[in-house]
Amino acid sequence: MPLTDLRGIGAKRAELFAKLGIHSVGELLTFYPRAYEDWTSVTKIESMEDGGTYCVRARMGTSVSTRVLWGGSCVARAKVYDDSGKLDLVWFNNPYIQQMLEYGNDYFFFGKLTYDSKYGSQMISPSFAPVSKGAVIHPVYRTTAGLPAKSISSAMEQALERLPLNINDPIPEPILKKYGLCGLRQALCDVHFPKTREALDNARKRLITEELLVLNLGMRQLKGRSRGVSGVKIEKDYSGEFESLLPFTMTNAQKRAVADCVRDISAHGAPMNRLVQGDVGSGKTAVAASVCYTAAKNGFQAAFMAPTEILARQHFDNLSKLLENTDLRIALLTGSVKESEKKRVRESLANGEIDLVIGTHALINDKTEFRNLGLAVTDEQHRFGVAQRAKLLGKGENPHLMVMSATPIPRTLGLIIFGDLDISVIDELPPSRKPVKTVLRGTADRKKIYRFIKSEIAQGRQAFIVCPLIEEGVLDNVASAEEYAADLMLHDFSDIPVAVVHGKTKPDEKERLMADFAANKYSLLVSTTVIEVGVDVPNASVMMIENAERFGLSQLHQLRGRVGRGKFQSYCVLISDSQSPVTAERLRVMCSTNDGFKIADEDLKLRGPGDFFGERQHGLPQMSIADFADTKSLELSQKIADEIMFIYKDLRNDELRLLRAEVERLFARGGENIMN
Ligand code: ADP
Ligand code: MG
């Protein structure tokens, strides 16, 4: 049903809805509130704290006074009270407030208590309603310029009225009953306009469970590959031989991970499906290389896919050196490789003249073919989508899969993403490593830190500075990285070679700068966060991060992982002037531990689950209500998916018609067609 069927929505307004991704009444119904204003829980004036958002029930102790300021704007003020205390209210540029609130009457006021040095604590522009209207839970929707929140709620009310009494529920009745889930109609009504907390919780539980169930079933379709087939057969273990090529001894944790993989690929059973998880700097590359070596020595091709050019090139350079005196033929395939060279590499891959290829997304390009791909490795797996991984695997006949990540993935989510996933954890850093010393400083200390960096550089070390971000938006970042670097080059670091890398630096230029930095031609690298992933410069000993409060803990940890990779004592300096207690707590965690798992845990707690994975860094389709950090719901959906597959056998079963349609819809949104 088109949106324009609803009262108050014409073509113009429909366009605004379209900006929110809503094109039909059906899509409107699944546009769930971003938050709720709970007017059912009332706080006493005296127990409110600055910065908090509250609903108070209070009486007008004055009438509203309105004053016009010099600039022409108008300010309305009022005082209200309850039996615990008094409260000042203020509104800006709303001349109608005066007529809406009457002296002596009782109202609910909802808003944030804000402290101001001149006026003290006051609620700014609170919303309000007469107490006779009753306490309710108001939905808060994400909106867009020109579309008033009110018009979303009113469209929603109409949409719910039009909902047929007997709508078809995608979740089969017996499942709803067994798991105490409410029906779809009830859930939709209550998620938008809940009468009570309990009704809201029930509605959310049902909708979240459904969404994760749909995801779960969809992922099972994608993974159908590993059932009943057997993987490429690896007969002989060459990992010992590989280790003798390394300039260091592997840690026990590395050896264990290699052994796990070798066991998997020589088991002659289902293809390997293994996640190797290890903190930054734990030496995952060597583990992957060892398994690639074994596969290649057994006559199969191996592909090693990295998320960025820089990383792919670095892996390539390191491995080329390592394998110099062996008979393995190794090649690099990335977007920035010259066309003629790309063509040559692709030809050699297709006719089996290359044993190990390292590359970026260019590897999954349609033009890339393998003669006998036996092993696919993805580095920094959270950077790749499910479909991309599937595509790489599709380049061979049941090749083994190894994925590597520094970000710990909650077990339940891992199960959904990888299915029958096995995990090896590298829980040990190479012995020579000294923990990075981390401190928090204010911008006032900048000069001191510059001096410290210069003293490190004077001793032959190198340093990274991650620039301040001025505002959101790529352009501003670019400007800021360049301006910031220019300032450093003109003043504090005028006698030192400085490289600048940012999001808009051309790939080949970035390549050159990074390579030169790694070769110590530059002592200082100023950048936006493009250095975040994987880059290895063991000689670097200082990482200075401006606006540290802007980053998630896991991201800061990744950044910090760029130093402390060699034998030198390294330092991470977080710069922040933030006054927020939550920020202070987060940054304090960074200063107190180097343990990536602990940090991921804290990140989850402090930032709230929604932020944990950043912008879709897990490669899963966008969820509209579910949350990947919600372990309980993930587990429930997993259980229900198992049960559904047990009862109905196949998603093509007619009783699952509606559920199947939901699966198709969810994955179509993620740009992936998974049913064929
Ligand atoms: P990550 O797990 O973050 O991908 P890398 O594989 O890039 O870590 O390894 C980080 C650095 O540690 C590299 O310079 C690598 O050569 C070195 N390294 C790896 N394993 C060992 C080891 N067992 N002993 C000493 N150095 C090692
Ligand atoms: Mg790495």
XYZ file of C-alpha atoms and ligand atoms in Angstrom:
704
model
C 0.000 0.000 0.000
C 1.516 3.331 -1.019
C 2.153 5.869 1.727
C 0.052 8.445 -0.078
C -3.031 6.388 0.866
C -2.585 7.750 4.375
C -4.132 11.053 5.419
C -1.691 13.942 5.461
C 0.818 12.316 3.108
C 1.072 13.735 -0.386
C 3.787 13.280 -2.968
C 6.071 15.844 -1.292
C 5.865 14.277 2.131
C 6.218 10.791 0.664
C 9.596 11.875 -0.678
C 10.709 12.793 2.813
C 9.635 9.368 4.049
C 11.587 7.831 1.184
C 14.698 9.527 2.559
C 14.230 7.427 5.668
C 13.981 4.319 3.516
C 10.210 4.107 3.854
C 8.395 3.594 0.538
C 5.219 1.817 1.579
C 2.885 1.389 4.515
C 4.470 -2.008 5.099
C 7.916 -0.471 5.400
C 6.526 2.209 7.667
C 5.300 -0.442 10.102
C 8.806 -1.837 10.468
C 10.313 1.592 10.993
C 10.787 0.996 14.701
C 11.272 3.758 17.251
C 14.862 4.729 17.894
C 14.040 5.297 21.543
C 11.131 5.913 23.897
C 10.230 8.701 26.240
C 8.852 6.936 29.231
C 6.306 9.249 30.847
C 5.084 6.463 33.077
C 8.064 6.717 35.345
C 8.002 10.009 37.194
C 10.963 11.447 39.095
C 10.779 13.800 42.057
C 12.300 17.191 41.322
C 14.694 16.907 44.214
C 16.241 13.656 42.995
C 17.057 14.835 39.472
C 20.705 15.260 38.494
C 22.218 17.615 35.927
C 22.577 15.987 32.549
C 19.824 13.429 33.119
C 16.534 13.194 31.222
C 13.434 12.988 33.365
C 9.677 13.100 33.496
C 8.333 15.158 36.380
C 4.785 15.711 37.471
C 4.551 19.278 38.695
C 2.288 22.262 39.216
C 2.733 25.628 37.528
C 3.969 27.952 40.291
C 3.962 31.000 38.005
C 2.406 31.759 34.690
C 4.743 31.681 31.706
C 6.678 34.898 31.211
C 7.866 35.675 27.710
C 10.646 38.082 26.886
C 11.963 39.220 23.522
C 15.766 39.449 23.365
C 17.851 42.022 21.503
C 18.373 39.684 18.576
C 14.622 39.232 18.189
C 14.425 35.735 19.633
C 11.988 35.110 22.437
C 12.502 33.276 25.696
C 9.692 31.813 27.752
C 10.256 30.927 31.412
C 8.208 29.308 34.121
C 8.662 27.839 37.575
C 7.009 24.596 38.589
C 7.045 22.602 41.812
C 6.145 19.244 43.289
C 6.187 18.153 46.926
C 9.972 17.757 46.829
C 11.181 20.983 45.252
C 11.109 23.664 42.584
C 12.248 23.592 38.965
C 12.934 26.258 36.325
C 11.758 25.663 32.788
C 12.812 27.552 29.699
C 11.779 27.492 26.047
C 13.212 29.399 23.103
C 11.337 30.910 20.185
C 8.010 29.376 20.957
C 5.543 32.245 21.474
C 2.646 29.816 22.017
C 3.954 28.293 25.240
C 2.254 31.029 27.233
C -1.186 29.992 26.022
C -0.600 26.302 26.540
C 0.385 26.223 30.221
C -1.835 27.615 32.901
C -0.871 28.830 36.375
C -1.943 26.416 39.112
C -2.506 23.405 36.826
C -0.625 20.088 36.941
C 1.369 18.769 34.000
C 3.905 16.158 33.057
C 7.153 17.739 31.860
C 9.716 15.688 30.024
C 13.217 16.903 29.266
C 16.877 17.073 30.108
C 18.115 18.870 33.195
C 20.920 21.174 32.127
C 23.261 23.204 34.274
C 24.121 26.769 33.342
C 26.526 28.925 35.352
C 24.209 31.941 35.258
C 20.822 30.279 35.663
C 21.673 27.106 37.575
C 19.873 23.865 36.795
C 16.941 24.125 34.422
C 15.004 22.036 31.972
C 15.385 23.387 28.457
C 12.454 23.111 26.058
C 10.725 20.270 27.879
C 7.763 18.635 26.191
C 4.646 18.518 28.333
C 1.098 17.227 28.623
C -1.739 17.816 31.058
C -1.915 15.037 33.673
C -5.446 14.200 32.492
C -3.893 12.885 29.261
C -2.371 10.143 31.380
C 1.150 8.835 31.544
C 2.222 7.095 28.349
C 5.335 5.813 26.640
C 6.031 7.957 23.572
C 7.922 6.506 20.631
C 10.855 8.576 19.349
C 11.583 8.102 15.657
C 14.640 8.896 13.638
C 13.632 11.718 11.323
C 14.929 13.875 8.519
C 14.934 17.618 7.838
C 11.460 18.872 6.992
C 9.628 15.878 8.400
C 8.139 16.637 11.827
C 8.228 13.790 14.347
C 4.522 14.289 14.812
C 3.792 13.376 11.234
C 5.635 10.071 11.568
C 3.594 9.160 14.653
C 0.381 10.153 12.983
C 1.159 8.116 9.860
C 2.051 5.219 12.136
C -1.265 5.435 13.979
C -3.136 5.262 10.701
C -1.005 2.394 9.419
C -1.735 0.386 12.557
C -5.476 1.089 12.211
C -5.381 -0.308 8.691
C -3.636 -3.471 9.806
C -6.076 -6.376 9.232
C -7.154 -8.176 12.397
C -5.864 -11.488 11.108
C -2.524 -10.737 9.603
C -0.444 -13.705 8.567
C 2.349 -14.391 10.970
C 5.651 -15.558 9.455
C 6.496 -17.487 12.618
C 4.498 -20.730 12.746
C 1.891 -20.846 15.515
C 3.376 -23.808 17.441
C 6.685 -21.985 17.707
C 5.039 -18.812 18.998
C 3.219 -20.842 21.644
C 6.203 -22.848 22.728
C 8.449 -19.814 23.197
C 5.814 -17.488 24.641
C 6.115 -14.967 21.808
C 3.245 -12.614 21.039
C 1.614 -12.448 17.629
C 2.865 -10.107 14.925
C -0.108 -7.746 15.105
C 0.209 -7.312 18.835
C 3.935 -6.801 18.524
C 3.608 -4.086 15.900
C 0.985 -2.172 17.890
C 2.958 -2.390 21.113
C 6.350 -1.577 19.700
C 5.054 1.729 18.380
C 2.555 2.725 21.049
C 3.160 0.642 24.155
C 0.753 1.049 27.032
C 3.186 -0.358 29.567
C 6.827 -1.292 29.884
C 5.856 -4.924 29.922
C 3.915 -4.662 26.660
C 6.895 -2.938 25.082
C 9.318 -5.591 26.296
C 7.133 -8.371 24.930
C 6.754 -6.665 21.580
C 10.475 -6.084 21.266
C 11.300 -9.628 22.276
C 9.032 -11.002 19.574
C 10.343 -8.692 16.822
C 13.992 -9.128 17.758
C 13.607 -12.892 17.876
C 11.965 -12.870 14.467
C 14.639 -10.713 12.893
C 17.492 -12.823 14.257
C 15.654 -15.985 13.304
C 15.345 -14.732 9.755
C 19.035 -13.852 9.719
C 19.888 -17.228 11.149
C 17.890 -19.127 8.545
C 19.368 -17.003 5.790
C 22.908 -17.656 6.947
C 22.167 -21.381 6.968
C 21.227 -21.090 3.312
C 24.503 -19.365 2.543
C 26.463 -21.965 4.387
C 24.709 -24.955 2.894
C 28.002 -25.621 1.136
C 29.800 -27.329 3.949
C 27.220 -29.976 4.630
C 27.993 -33.411 3.303
C 30.895 -32.372 1.087
C 34.497 -33.093 1.807
C 37.302 -30.611 1.536
C 40.436 -30.666 -0.495
C 42.799 -33.366 0.773
C 46.090 -32.249 2.199
C 48.377 -35.221 2.719
C 51.561 -33.879 4.200
C 52.332 -31.357 6.934
C 54.958 -28.808 5.924
C 54.554 -26.464 8.877
C 57.824 -27.568 10.466
C 59.675 -26.781 7.278
C 57.978 -23.396 7.141
C 58.983 -22.604 10.693
C 62.627 -23.137 9.858
C 62.321 -20.301 7.326
C 61.132 -17.827 9.942
C 63.631 -15.458 11.580
C 61.986 -16.190 14.954
C 60.569 -19.138 16.881
C 56.809 -19.319 16.933
C 55.104 -18.886 20.274
C 53.332 -21.911 21.666
C 50.008 -20.258 20.910
C 51.005 -19.791 17.274
C 52.134 -23.410 17.054
C 48.828 -24.564 18.506
C 46.863 -22.517 15.972
C 48.929 -23.921 13.098
C 48.446 -27.453 14.400
C 44.673 -26.902 14.640
C 44.554 -25.796 11.018
C 46.804 -28.569 9.723
C 44.671 -31.105 11.545
C 41.534 -29.660 9.914
C 42.864 -29.621 6.388
C 44.323 -33.098 6.522
C 41.289 -34.658 8.174
C 39.693 -35.615 4.861
C 36.329 -34.534 6.206
C 34.318 -31.366 5.738
C 36.341 -28.336 4.615
C 38.046 -26.372 7.378
C 36.011 -23.484 8.736
C 38.299 -21.907 11.292
C 38.569 -18.526 12.922
C 42.005 -17.645 14.237
C 41.535 -14.986 16.823
C 44.454 -13.173 18.332
C 45.191 -9.763 19.695
C 46.989 -7.202 17.546
C 50.626 -8.150 17.239
C 50.100 -11.767 18.266
C 51.530 -12.931 14.939
C 48.523 -14.140 12.976
C 50.226 -13.551 9.640
C 52.884 -16.179 10.297
C 50.198 -18.683 11.261
C 48.298 -18.048 8.049
C 51.464 -18.185 5.997
C 52.380 -21.527 7.490
C 49.032 -23.052 6.532
C 49.254 -21.510 3.042
C 52.719 -23.019 2.719
C 51.468 -26.459 3.628
C 48.559 -26.243 1.170
C 50.827 -25.018 -1.626
C 53.473 -27.662 -0.971
C 50.717 -30.243 -1.373
C 50.041 -28.924 -4.835
C 47.052 -26.677 -4.125
C 46.730 -22.964 -4.632
C 46.220 -20.680 -1.650
C 44.650 -17.217 -1.639
C 45.253 -14.704 1.118
C 42.809 -11.777 1.056
C 43.443 -8.562 3.012
C 41.057 -5.615 3.338
C 43.437 -2.869 2.178
C 46.116 -2.328 -0.432
C 48.677 -1.415 2.187
C 48.138 -4.566 4.107
C 48.115 -6.828 1.054
C 51.350 -5.322 -0.165
C 52.979 -5.651 3.222
C 52.014 -9.304 3.497
C 53.281 -9.827 -0.028
C 56.627 -8.152 0.633
C 57.189 -10.106 3.841
C 56.231 -13.436 2.364
C 58.219 -12.888 -0.813
C 61.306 -12.389 1.277
C 60.532 -15.374 3.476
C 59.878 -17.698 0.553
C 62.716 -16.375 -1.583
C 64.727 -19.579 -1.501
C 61.821 -21.974 -1.863
C 60.133 -23.258 -4.993
C 56.814 -21.552 -4.219
C 55.586 -19.058 -6.787
C 53.895 -16.086 -5.192
C 52.046 -13.089 -6.644
C 50.236 -9.918 -5.660
C 46.818 -9.013 -7.043
C 45.266 -5.718 -5.977
C 43.294 -2.949 -7.611
C 46.319 -0.729 -8.058
C 48.483 -3.361 -9.748
C 49.046 -2.360 -13.391
C 46.464 -3.747 -15.837
C 49.029 -5.704 -17.835
C 50.440 -7.223 -14.655
C 46.954 -8.046 -13.372
C 46.235 -9.835 -16.610
C 49.437 -11.803 -16.351
C 48.757 -12.794 -12.725
C 45.221 -13.861 -13.598
C 46.454 -16.020 -16.442
C 49.040 -17.672 -14.240
C 46.461 -18.293 -11.541
C 44.117 -19.905 -14.044
C 46.748 -22.245 -15.409
C 48.279 -23.052 -12.048
C 51.595 -21.275 -12.394
C 51.088 -19.420 -9.114
C 50.933 -21.239 -5.788
C 50.135 -18.415 -3.406
C 48.357 -15.196 -4.263
C 47.979 -12.298 -1.884
C 45.523 -9.574 -2.666
C 42.532 -7.441 -1.959
C 38.996 -7.558 -3.358
C 40.594 -7.969 -6.767
C 40.830 -11.656 -5.833
C 37.069 -12.092 -5.910
C 36.662 -10.206 -9.155
C 34.812 -12.252 -11.786
C 37.905 -12.216 -13.943
C 39.995 -14.017 -11.332
C 40.046 -17.796 -11.768
C 42.048 -20.469 -10.035
C 43.193 -23.807 -11.304
C 42.839 -25.601 -7.967
C 42.190 -23.314 -5.027
C 42.646 -25.382 -1.886
C 42.774 -22.745 0.847
C 41.237 -19.304 1.237
C 42.418 -16.997 4.010
C 40.833 -13.671 4.929
C 42.743 -11.301 7.167
C 40.798 -8.917 9.436
C 37.648 -10.860 8.668
C 35.267 -8.256 10.122
C 36.104 -6.067 7.138
C 34.561 -8.521 4.725
C 30.936 -9.233 4.006
C 29.509 -12.686 4.179
C 28.946 -12.607 0.439
C 32.544 -11.647 -0.269
C 33.826 -14.567 1.716
C 31.402 -16.854 -0.066
C 32.621 -15.512 -3.374
C 36.242 -16.258 -2.585
C 35.291 -19.783 -1.565
C 33.363 -20.137 -4.806
C 36.636 -19.800 -6.708
C 37.513 -23.372 -5.809
C 35.861 -26.690 -5.162
C 35.212 -26.869 -1.434
C 38.411 -25.109 -0.440
C 39.363 -24.783 3.189
C 38.613 -21.491 4.884
C 40.640 -19.711 7.492
C 39.601 -16.299 8.788
C 41.643 -14.104 11.058
C 40.526 -11.403 13.404
C 41.809 -9.299 16.258
C 38.276 -8.398 17.340
C 36.846 -11.056 19.579
C 33.468 -12.096 18.263
C 30.949 -13.272 20.816
C 30.664 -17.025 20.388
C 26.958 -16.979 19.511
C 27.381 -14.371 16.811
C 30.353 -16.309 15.476
C 28.151 -19.357 15.174
C 25.659 -17.418 13.113
C 28.283 -15.878 10.864
C 30.400 -18.961 10.330
C 28.129 -21.834 11.210
C 30.049 -24.836 12.431
C 32.883 -22.590 13.259
C 36.020 -23.702 15.031
C 38.102 -21.174 16.881
C 41.803 -21.062 17.668
C 42.870 -18.358 20.040
C 46.411 -16.971 19.995
C 46.564 -15.858 23.596
C 50.253 -15.100 23.822
C 52.413 -12.324 22.430
C 55.936 -12.910 21.063
C 58.344 -12.994 24.024
C 60.446 -9.932 23.203
C 57.386 -7.682 23.314
C 57.229 -4.999 25.980
C 53.719 -3.823 26.835
C 52.934 -0.394 25.376
C 52.827 2.314 28.056
C 49.649 4.319 27.657
C 48.906 7.742 29.131
C 46.091 10.253 28.869
C 46.922 13.946 28.392
C 45.099 17.186 27.622
C 45.706 19.372 24.568
C 47.628 21.759 26.831
C 50.394 19.134 26.976
C 50.813 18.900 23.217
C 54.160 20.698 23.071
C 55.575 18.457 25.757
C 54.519 15.391 23.829
C 56.002 16.755 20.625
C 59.267 17.157 22.480
C 59.031 13.590 23.697
C 58.366 12.346 20.160
C 61.377 14.274 18.936
C 63.564 12.664 21.565
C 62.404 9.211 20.451
C 63.060 10.110 16.827
C 66.508 11.351 17.795
C 67.183 7.832 19.086
C 66.258 6.396 15.721
C 62.621 5.523 16.420
C 59.543 6.554 14.436
C 56.139 7.875 15.479
C 52.517 8.042 14.395
C 50.181 10.928 15.033
C 46.487 10.378 14.424
C 45.000 13.786 13.692
C 42.099 15.476 15.299
C 38.834 15.125 13.459
C 37.251 18.517 13.155
C 33.753 17.547 12.171
C 32.094 14.536 10.664
C 32.405 14.357 6.923
C 35.395 13.166 4.977
C 36.316 16.511 3.487
C 36.824 18.128 6.829
C 39.033 15.286 7.939
C 41.196 15.683 4.902
C 41.561 19.377 5.478
C 42.362 18.797 9.111
C 44.984 16.114 8.439
C 46.740 18.348 5.964
C 46.516 21.496 8.020
C 47.629 19.736 11.133
C 50.596 18.200 9.342
C 51.491 21.496 7.682
C 51.582 23.116 11.070
C 53.858 20.400 12.444
C 56.200 20.634 9.469
C 56.420 24.402 9.752
C 56.956 24.487 13.486
C 57.679 21.651 15.879
C 58.942 19.153 13.304
C 60.494 21.452 10.737
C 63.758 19.496 10.832
C 62.195 16.040 10.509
C 60.750 14.211 7.475
C 56.949 13.984 7.885
C 54.529 11.926 5.769
C 50.800 12.634 5.611
C 48.185 10.015 4.763
C 44.430 10.524 4.768
C 41.275 9.094 3.287
C 41.669 10.974 0.029
C 45.310 10.162 -0.557
C 45.504 8.201 -3.829
C 46.150 4.483 -3.312
C 49.487 4.420 -5.093
C 50.610 7.541 -3.279
C 49.531 6.021 0.029
C 51.366 2.869 -0.919
C 54.537 4.800 -1.584
C 54.283 6.838 1.635
C 53.636 3.776 3.751
C 56.459 1.854 2.135
C 58.799 4.790 2.681
C 57.668 5.100 6.269
C 58.246 1.394 6.826
C 61.726 1.882 5.313
C 62.339 4.710 7.796
C 62.576 7.434 5.136
C 60.034 9.343 7.194
C 60.264 9.565 10.949
C 56.754 10.750 11.546
C 53.506 9.669 9.940
C 50.544 11.991 10.372
C 47.276 10.400 9.376
C 43.586 9.980 9.835
C 42.622 6.471 10.838
C 43.731 4.850 7.578
C 46.631 3.242 9.418
C 44.221 1.421 11.616
C 44.451 -2.038 10.151
C 47.392 -4.355 10.416
C 50.313 -2.203 9.234
C 53.575 -3.431 10.685
C 56.470 -1.052 11.402
C 58.457 -2.599 14.272
C 60.699 0.459 14.567
C 57.799 2.779 15.492
C 57.608 3.512 19.206
C 55.087 6.329 19.715
C 51.431 6.521 18.812
C 49.805 9.845 19.629
C 46.038 9.978 19.168
C 44.280 13.329 19.072
C 40.608 13.519 20.074
C 40.894 10.100 21.623
C 37.333 10.426 22.890
C 36.062 10.098 19.341
C 37.181 6.521 18.995
C 35.757 3.301 20.304
C 37.970 1.366 22.684
C 38.490 -1.455 20.224
C 39.524 1.053 17.615
C 41.963 2.741 19.994
C 43.377 -0.656 20.799
C 43.865 -1.356 17.095
C 45.627 1.969 16.687
C 47.828 1.364 19.687
C 48.698 -2.017 18.192
C 50.689 -0.203 15.484
C 53.460 0.353 18.029
C 55.113 -2.051 20.421
C 55.718 -4.501 17.594
C 59.481 -4.512 17.849
C 61.991 -4.751 20.690
C 61.700 -1.116 21.809
C 59.672 0.216 24.699
C 56.691 1.904 23.066
C 54.220 4.558 24.129
C 50.663 5.478 23.323
C 49.549 9.005 24.184
C 45.829 9.662 24.184
C 44.906 13.322 23.875
C 41.536 14.430 25.107
C 39.998 17.434 26.807
C 36.666 15.721 27.255
C 35.013 16.334 30.596
C 32.531 13.505 30.297
C 32.814 10.913 33.058
C 31.992 8.064 30.656
C 34.811 9.127 28.343
C 37.187 9.417 31.254
C 36.261 5.905 32.316
C 36.776 4.523 28.807
C 40.168 6.146 28.377
C 41.179 5.004 31.826
C 40.526 1.421 30.710
C 42.928 1.992 27.809
C 45.636 3.223 30.146
C 45.222 0.326 32.532
C 45.305 -2.688 30.232
C 46.825 -3.984 27.000
C 44.526 -6.979 26.867
C 42.350 -6.767 23.763
C 39.746 -9.143 25.122
C 39.285 -7.123 28.295
C 39.038 -3.972 26.219
C 36.427 -5.428 23.899
C 34.439 -6.406 26.963
C 34.630 -2.921 28.446
C 33.807 -1.411 25.085
C 30.647 -3.431 24.992
C 29.704 -2.323 28.492
C 30.542 1.348 28.176
C 29.452 2.200 24.673
C 26.341 0.118 24.676
C 25.882 -2.836 22.393
C 24.705 -0.915 19.352
C 28.073 0.679 18.729
C 30.286 -2.294 19.278
C 30.778 -3.441 15.754
C 31.006 0.017 14.271
C 29.515 0.543 10.870
C 28.484 -2.905 9.835
C 31.952 -4.242 10.334
C 30.684 -7.770 10.659
C 29.477 -7.947 7.055
C 25.960 -8.971 8.046
C 22.781 -7.386 6.677
C 21.496 -4.307 8.477
C 19.135 -5.108 11.341
C 16.172 -2.892 12.075
C 15.586 -3.824 15.698
C 17.924 -6.631 16.752
C 21.335 -6.125 18.220
C 24.282 -8.408 17.583
C 25.606 -7.978 21.092
C 22.381 -9.309 22.564
C 23.631 -12.789 23.311
C 20.423 -14.006 24.875
C 18.325 -13.227 21.828
C 20.982 -14.652 19.538
C 20.891 -17.898 21.460
C 17.119 -18.018 21.428
C 16.997 -17.451 17.682
C 19.588 -20.157 17.158
C 17.513 -22.607 19.152
C 14.331 -21.748 17.268
C 16.105 -21.994 13.914
C 17.353 -25.478 14.851
C 13.858 -26.470 15.835
C 12.274 -25.100 12.680
C 14.760 -26.936 10.485
C 14.110 -30.079 12.489
C 10.315 -29.853 12.140
C 9.998 -28.502 8.614
C 13.267 -29.851 7.146
C 13.616 -27.287 4.380
C 13.031 -23.565 4.104
C 11.134 -24.350 0.916
C 8.416 -26.056 2.956
C 5.134 -24.321 2.195
C 4.381 -23.649 5.842
C 7.477 -21.484 5.946
C 6.391 -19.444 2.926
C 6.175 -16.186 4.824
C 9.326 -16.762 6.779
C 11.169 -17.505 3.543
C 9.879 -14.255 2.079
C 11.314 -12.449 5.104
C 14.675 -14.126 4.583
C 14.717 -12.995 0.984
C 13.746 -9.481 1.978
C 16.425 -9.142 4.650
C 19.188 -10.321 2.366
C 17.941 -8.270 -0.555
C 18.410 -5.246 1.675
C 22.005 -6.325 2.229
C 22.393 -6.582 -1.541
C 22.735 -10.351 -1.526
C 20.519 -12.842 -3.238
C 20.951 -15.997 -1.284
C 18.159 -18.268 -2.363
C 19.749 -19.528 -5.548
P 48.902 -9.552 13.878
O 48.464 -10.716 14.693
O 48.478 -8.254 14.483
O 48.498 -9.679 12.423
P 51.552 -9.761 12.791
O 51.356 -11.088 12.171
O 51.541 -8.571 11.895
O 50.496 -9.547 13.954
O 52.896 -9.807 13.623
C 53.401 -8.680 14.287
C 54.909 -8.659 14.301
O 55.427 -9.660 15.150
C 55.543 -8.899 12.960
O 56.621 -8.001 12.803
C 56.023 -10.332 13.030
O 57.125 -10.560 12.196
C 56.367 -10.456 14.472
N 56.248 -11.814 15.020
C 55.249 -12.686 14.784
N 55.416 -13.819 15.484
C 56.558 -13.665 16.193
C 57.281 -14.489 17.117
N 56.846 -15.705 17.453
N 58.422 -13.983 17.656
C 58.850 -12.757 17.327
N 58.227 -11.933 16.466
C 57.092 -12.373 15.908
Mg 47.454 -8.693 11.017
